[in-house]
Coordinates of C-alpha atoms in Angstrom, one line a residue:
X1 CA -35.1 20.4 20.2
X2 CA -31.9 18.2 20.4
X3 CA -28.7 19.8 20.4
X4 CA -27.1 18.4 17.3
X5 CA -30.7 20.0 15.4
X6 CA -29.9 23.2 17.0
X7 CA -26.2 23.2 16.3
X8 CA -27.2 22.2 12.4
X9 CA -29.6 25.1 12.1
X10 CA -27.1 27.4 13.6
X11 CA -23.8 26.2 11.3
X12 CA -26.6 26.5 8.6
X13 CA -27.5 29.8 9.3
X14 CA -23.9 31.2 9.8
X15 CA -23.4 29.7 6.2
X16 CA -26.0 31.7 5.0
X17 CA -25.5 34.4 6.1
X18 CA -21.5 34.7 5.4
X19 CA -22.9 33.9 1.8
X20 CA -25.0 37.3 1.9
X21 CA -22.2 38.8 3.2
X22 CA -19.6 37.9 0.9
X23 CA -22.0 38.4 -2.4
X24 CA -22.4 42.2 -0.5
X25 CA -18.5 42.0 -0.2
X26 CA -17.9 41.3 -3.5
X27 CA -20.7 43.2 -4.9
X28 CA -19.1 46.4 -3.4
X29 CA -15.8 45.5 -4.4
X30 CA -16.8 45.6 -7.8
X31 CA -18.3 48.9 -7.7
X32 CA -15.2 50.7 -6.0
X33 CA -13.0 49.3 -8.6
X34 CA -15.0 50.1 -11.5
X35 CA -15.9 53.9 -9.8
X36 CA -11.9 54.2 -9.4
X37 CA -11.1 52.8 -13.1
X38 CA -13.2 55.9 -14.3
X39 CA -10.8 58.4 -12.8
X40 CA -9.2 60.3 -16.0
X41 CA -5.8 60.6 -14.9
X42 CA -5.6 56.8 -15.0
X43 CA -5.9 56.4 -18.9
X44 CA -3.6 58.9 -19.2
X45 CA -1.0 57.4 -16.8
X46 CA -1.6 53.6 -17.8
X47 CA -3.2 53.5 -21.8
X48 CA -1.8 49.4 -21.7
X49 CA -4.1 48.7 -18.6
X50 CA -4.5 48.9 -14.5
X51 CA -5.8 51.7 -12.2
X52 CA -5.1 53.4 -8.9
X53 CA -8.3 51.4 -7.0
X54 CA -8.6 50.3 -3.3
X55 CA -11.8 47.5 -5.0
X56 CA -9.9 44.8 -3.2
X57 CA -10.3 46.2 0.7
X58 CA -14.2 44.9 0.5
X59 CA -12.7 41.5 0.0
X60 CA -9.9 41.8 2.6
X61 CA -12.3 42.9 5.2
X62 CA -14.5 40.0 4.6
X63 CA -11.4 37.6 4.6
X64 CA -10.5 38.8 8.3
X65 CA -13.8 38.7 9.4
X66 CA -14.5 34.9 7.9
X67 CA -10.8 33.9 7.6
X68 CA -8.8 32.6 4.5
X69 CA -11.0 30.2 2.9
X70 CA -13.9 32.5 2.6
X71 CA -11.4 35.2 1.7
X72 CA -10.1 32.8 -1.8
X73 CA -13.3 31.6 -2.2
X74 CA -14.6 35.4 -2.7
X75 CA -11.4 36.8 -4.5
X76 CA -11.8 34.1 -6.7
X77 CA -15.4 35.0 -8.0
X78 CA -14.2 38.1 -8.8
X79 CA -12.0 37.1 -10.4
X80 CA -14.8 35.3 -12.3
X81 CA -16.3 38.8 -12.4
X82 CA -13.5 40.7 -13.7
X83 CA -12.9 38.2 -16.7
X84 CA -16.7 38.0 -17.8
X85 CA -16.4 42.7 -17.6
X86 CA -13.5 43.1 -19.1
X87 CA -10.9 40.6 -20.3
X88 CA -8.1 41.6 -22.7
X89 CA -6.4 38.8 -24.7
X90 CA -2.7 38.9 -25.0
X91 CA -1.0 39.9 -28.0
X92 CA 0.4 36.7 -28.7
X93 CA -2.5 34.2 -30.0
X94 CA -1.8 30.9 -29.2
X95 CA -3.5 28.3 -26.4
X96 CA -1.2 28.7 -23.6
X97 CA -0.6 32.5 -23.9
X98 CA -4.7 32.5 -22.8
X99 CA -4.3 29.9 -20.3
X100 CA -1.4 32.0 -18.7
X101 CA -3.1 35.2 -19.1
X102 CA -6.4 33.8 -17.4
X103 CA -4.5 32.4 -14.4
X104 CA -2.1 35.0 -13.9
X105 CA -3.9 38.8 -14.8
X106 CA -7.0 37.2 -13.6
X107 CA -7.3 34.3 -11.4
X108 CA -3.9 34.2 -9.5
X109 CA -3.7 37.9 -9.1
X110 CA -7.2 38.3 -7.4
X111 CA -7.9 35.4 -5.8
X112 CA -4.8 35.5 -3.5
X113 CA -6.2 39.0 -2.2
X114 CA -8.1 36.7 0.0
X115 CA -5.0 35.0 2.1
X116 CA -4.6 38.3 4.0
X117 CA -5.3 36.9 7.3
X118 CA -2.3 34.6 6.7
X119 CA -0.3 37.5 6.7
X120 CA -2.0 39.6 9.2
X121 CA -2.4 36.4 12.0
X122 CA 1.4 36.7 12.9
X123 CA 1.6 39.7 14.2
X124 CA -0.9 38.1 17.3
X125 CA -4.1 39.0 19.1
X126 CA -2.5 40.3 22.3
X127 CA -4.0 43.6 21.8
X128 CA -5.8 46.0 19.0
X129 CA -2.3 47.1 18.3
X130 CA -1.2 44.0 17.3
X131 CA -4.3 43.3 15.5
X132 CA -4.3 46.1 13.4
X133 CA -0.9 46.4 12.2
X134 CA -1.6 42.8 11.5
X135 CA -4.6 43.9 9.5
X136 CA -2.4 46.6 7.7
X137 CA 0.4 44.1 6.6
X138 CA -2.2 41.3 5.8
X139 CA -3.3 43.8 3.3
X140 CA -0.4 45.1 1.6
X141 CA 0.6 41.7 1.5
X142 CA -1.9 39.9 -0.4
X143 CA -1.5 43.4 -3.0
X144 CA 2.4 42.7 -3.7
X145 CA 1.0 39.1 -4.3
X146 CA -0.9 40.7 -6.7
X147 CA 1.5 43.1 -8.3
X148 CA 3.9 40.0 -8.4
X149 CA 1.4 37.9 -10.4
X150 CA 1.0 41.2 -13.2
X151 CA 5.1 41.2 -13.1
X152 CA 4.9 37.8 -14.3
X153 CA 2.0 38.6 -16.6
X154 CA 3.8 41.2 -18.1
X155 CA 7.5 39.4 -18.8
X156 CA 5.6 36.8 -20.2
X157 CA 3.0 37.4 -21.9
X158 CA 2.8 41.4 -22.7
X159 CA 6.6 42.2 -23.9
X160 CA 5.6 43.9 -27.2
X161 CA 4.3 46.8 -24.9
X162 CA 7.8 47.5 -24.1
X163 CA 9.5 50.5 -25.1
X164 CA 12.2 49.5 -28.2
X165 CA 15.4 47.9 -26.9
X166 CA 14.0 47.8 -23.0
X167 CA 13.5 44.8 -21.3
X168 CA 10.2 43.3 -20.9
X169 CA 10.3 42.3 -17.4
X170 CA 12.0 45.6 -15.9
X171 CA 9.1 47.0 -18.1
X172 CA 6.9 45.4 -16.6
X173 CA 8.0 45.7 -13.3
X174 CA 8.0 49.5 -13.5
X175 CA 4.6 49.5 -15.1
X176 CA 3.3 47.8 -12.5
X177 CA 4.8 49.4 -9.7
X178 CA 3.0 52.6 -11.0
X179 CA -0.2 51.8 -9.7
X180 CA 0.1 48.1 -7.6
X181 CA 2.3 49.9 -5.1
X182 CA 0.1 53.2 -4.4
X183 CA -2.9 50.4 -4.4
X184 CA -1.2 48.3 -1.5
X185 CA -0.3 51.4 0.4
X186 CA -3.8 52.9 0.3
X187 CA -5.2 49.8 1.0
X188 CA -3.2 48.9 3.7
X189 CA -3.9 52.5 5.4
X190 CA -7.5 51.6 4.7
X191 CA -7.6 48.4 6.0
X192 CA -6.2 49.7 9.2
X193 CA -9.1 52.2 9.3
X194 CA -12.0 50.1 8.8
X195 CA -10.7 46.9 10.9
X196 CA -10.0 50.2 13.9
X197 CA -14.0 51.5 12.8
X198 CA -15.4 48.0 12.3
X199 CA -13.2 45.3 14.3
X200 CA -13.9 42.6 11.8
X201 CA -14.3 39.7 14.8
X202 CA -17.5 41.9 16.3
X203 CA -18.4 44.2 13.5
X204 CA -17.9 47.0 15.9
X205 CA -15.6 49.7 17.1
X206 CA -12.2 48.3 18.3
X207 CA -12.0 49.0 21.7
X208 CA -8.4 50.7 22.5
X209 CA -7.4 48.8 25.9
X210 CA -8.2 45.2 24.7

């Protein structure tokens, strides 16, 4: 067999089987977030939307492992995902209030969960140190990316939630930081975790003198 055929059948297979992996990824993903949205205290603590989930590590796992193309690519089907299961129109009913909540509660806010290994690749590959504080601020990252793109929601789109005579955005900015900010610390702790468990590069325990 020449070469090039094998090389073909290999970048082939790879593709495949990062496709598996990602539909596994995502697949998970969505049943830790919808598990976590079940938790009682979470209506209670936010009846106008959001909940204390760690759904997004799945995807941030498989973004280190297959890097930041993969990563968007996967964060935004689910944010395909999360649309089709449960969108919520915004008060205001005219064309661009949609468009805006679309592409900021949905698409902007999960599909930048995938750029963690932007964040994390700073921080070097000297040793498993390194890598996994890397992994740990990769992922609280790409979550205040997230809770910035709600902020913005909010402001704009989701005022008339507001308590009378408060301001939307430092509304929304408190609102937010209820449950965004517990999410990006658990995930980050998490991330650290499973990268130390499961290094993402071999899919096995990180060994501590690299």
């Amino acid at each position: 067999m020449k070469p090039g055929i094998s090389t073909k059948k290999n970048k082939r297979k790879q593709y495949l089987l990062s496709l598996v992996e990602g539909a596994m990824m995502l697949a998970l993903a969505w049943v830790i977030d919808f598990i976590c949205a079940l938790a009682p205290y979470n209506a209670i603590l936010f009846p106008a939307g959001g909940s204390i989930t760690v759904g997004m590590l799945p995807i941030i796992y498989f973004a280190y492992r297959h890097g930041a193309t993969w990563g968007v690519g996967a964060g935004f089907v689910f944010s395909g995902l999360q649309l089709v299961m449960g969108w919520y129109p915004p008060p205001a009913g005219v064309w661009w209030a949609f468009v805006l909540c679309v592409l900021l509660d949905y698409v902007i806010a999960f599909t930048v969960v995938g750029l963690s290994p932007l964040f994390a690749h700073p921080f070097g590959e000297k040793t498993s140190v390194h890598r996994l504080v890397g992994y740990g601020v990769g992922a609280v990252a790409v979550c205040l990316l997230r809770y910035l793109s709600s902020v913005a929601s909010g402001g704009l789109l989701w005022g008339t939630y507001a308590p009378e005579g408060m301001n939307p955005w430092i509304y929304s900015l408190v609102y937010n930081a209820g449950y965004m900010l517990p999410n990006a610390i658990l995930t980050g702790i998490l991330a650290v975790l499973l990268c130390r468990a499961l290094d993402p590069r071999t899919g096995r325990p990180m060994k501590k003198a690299d």
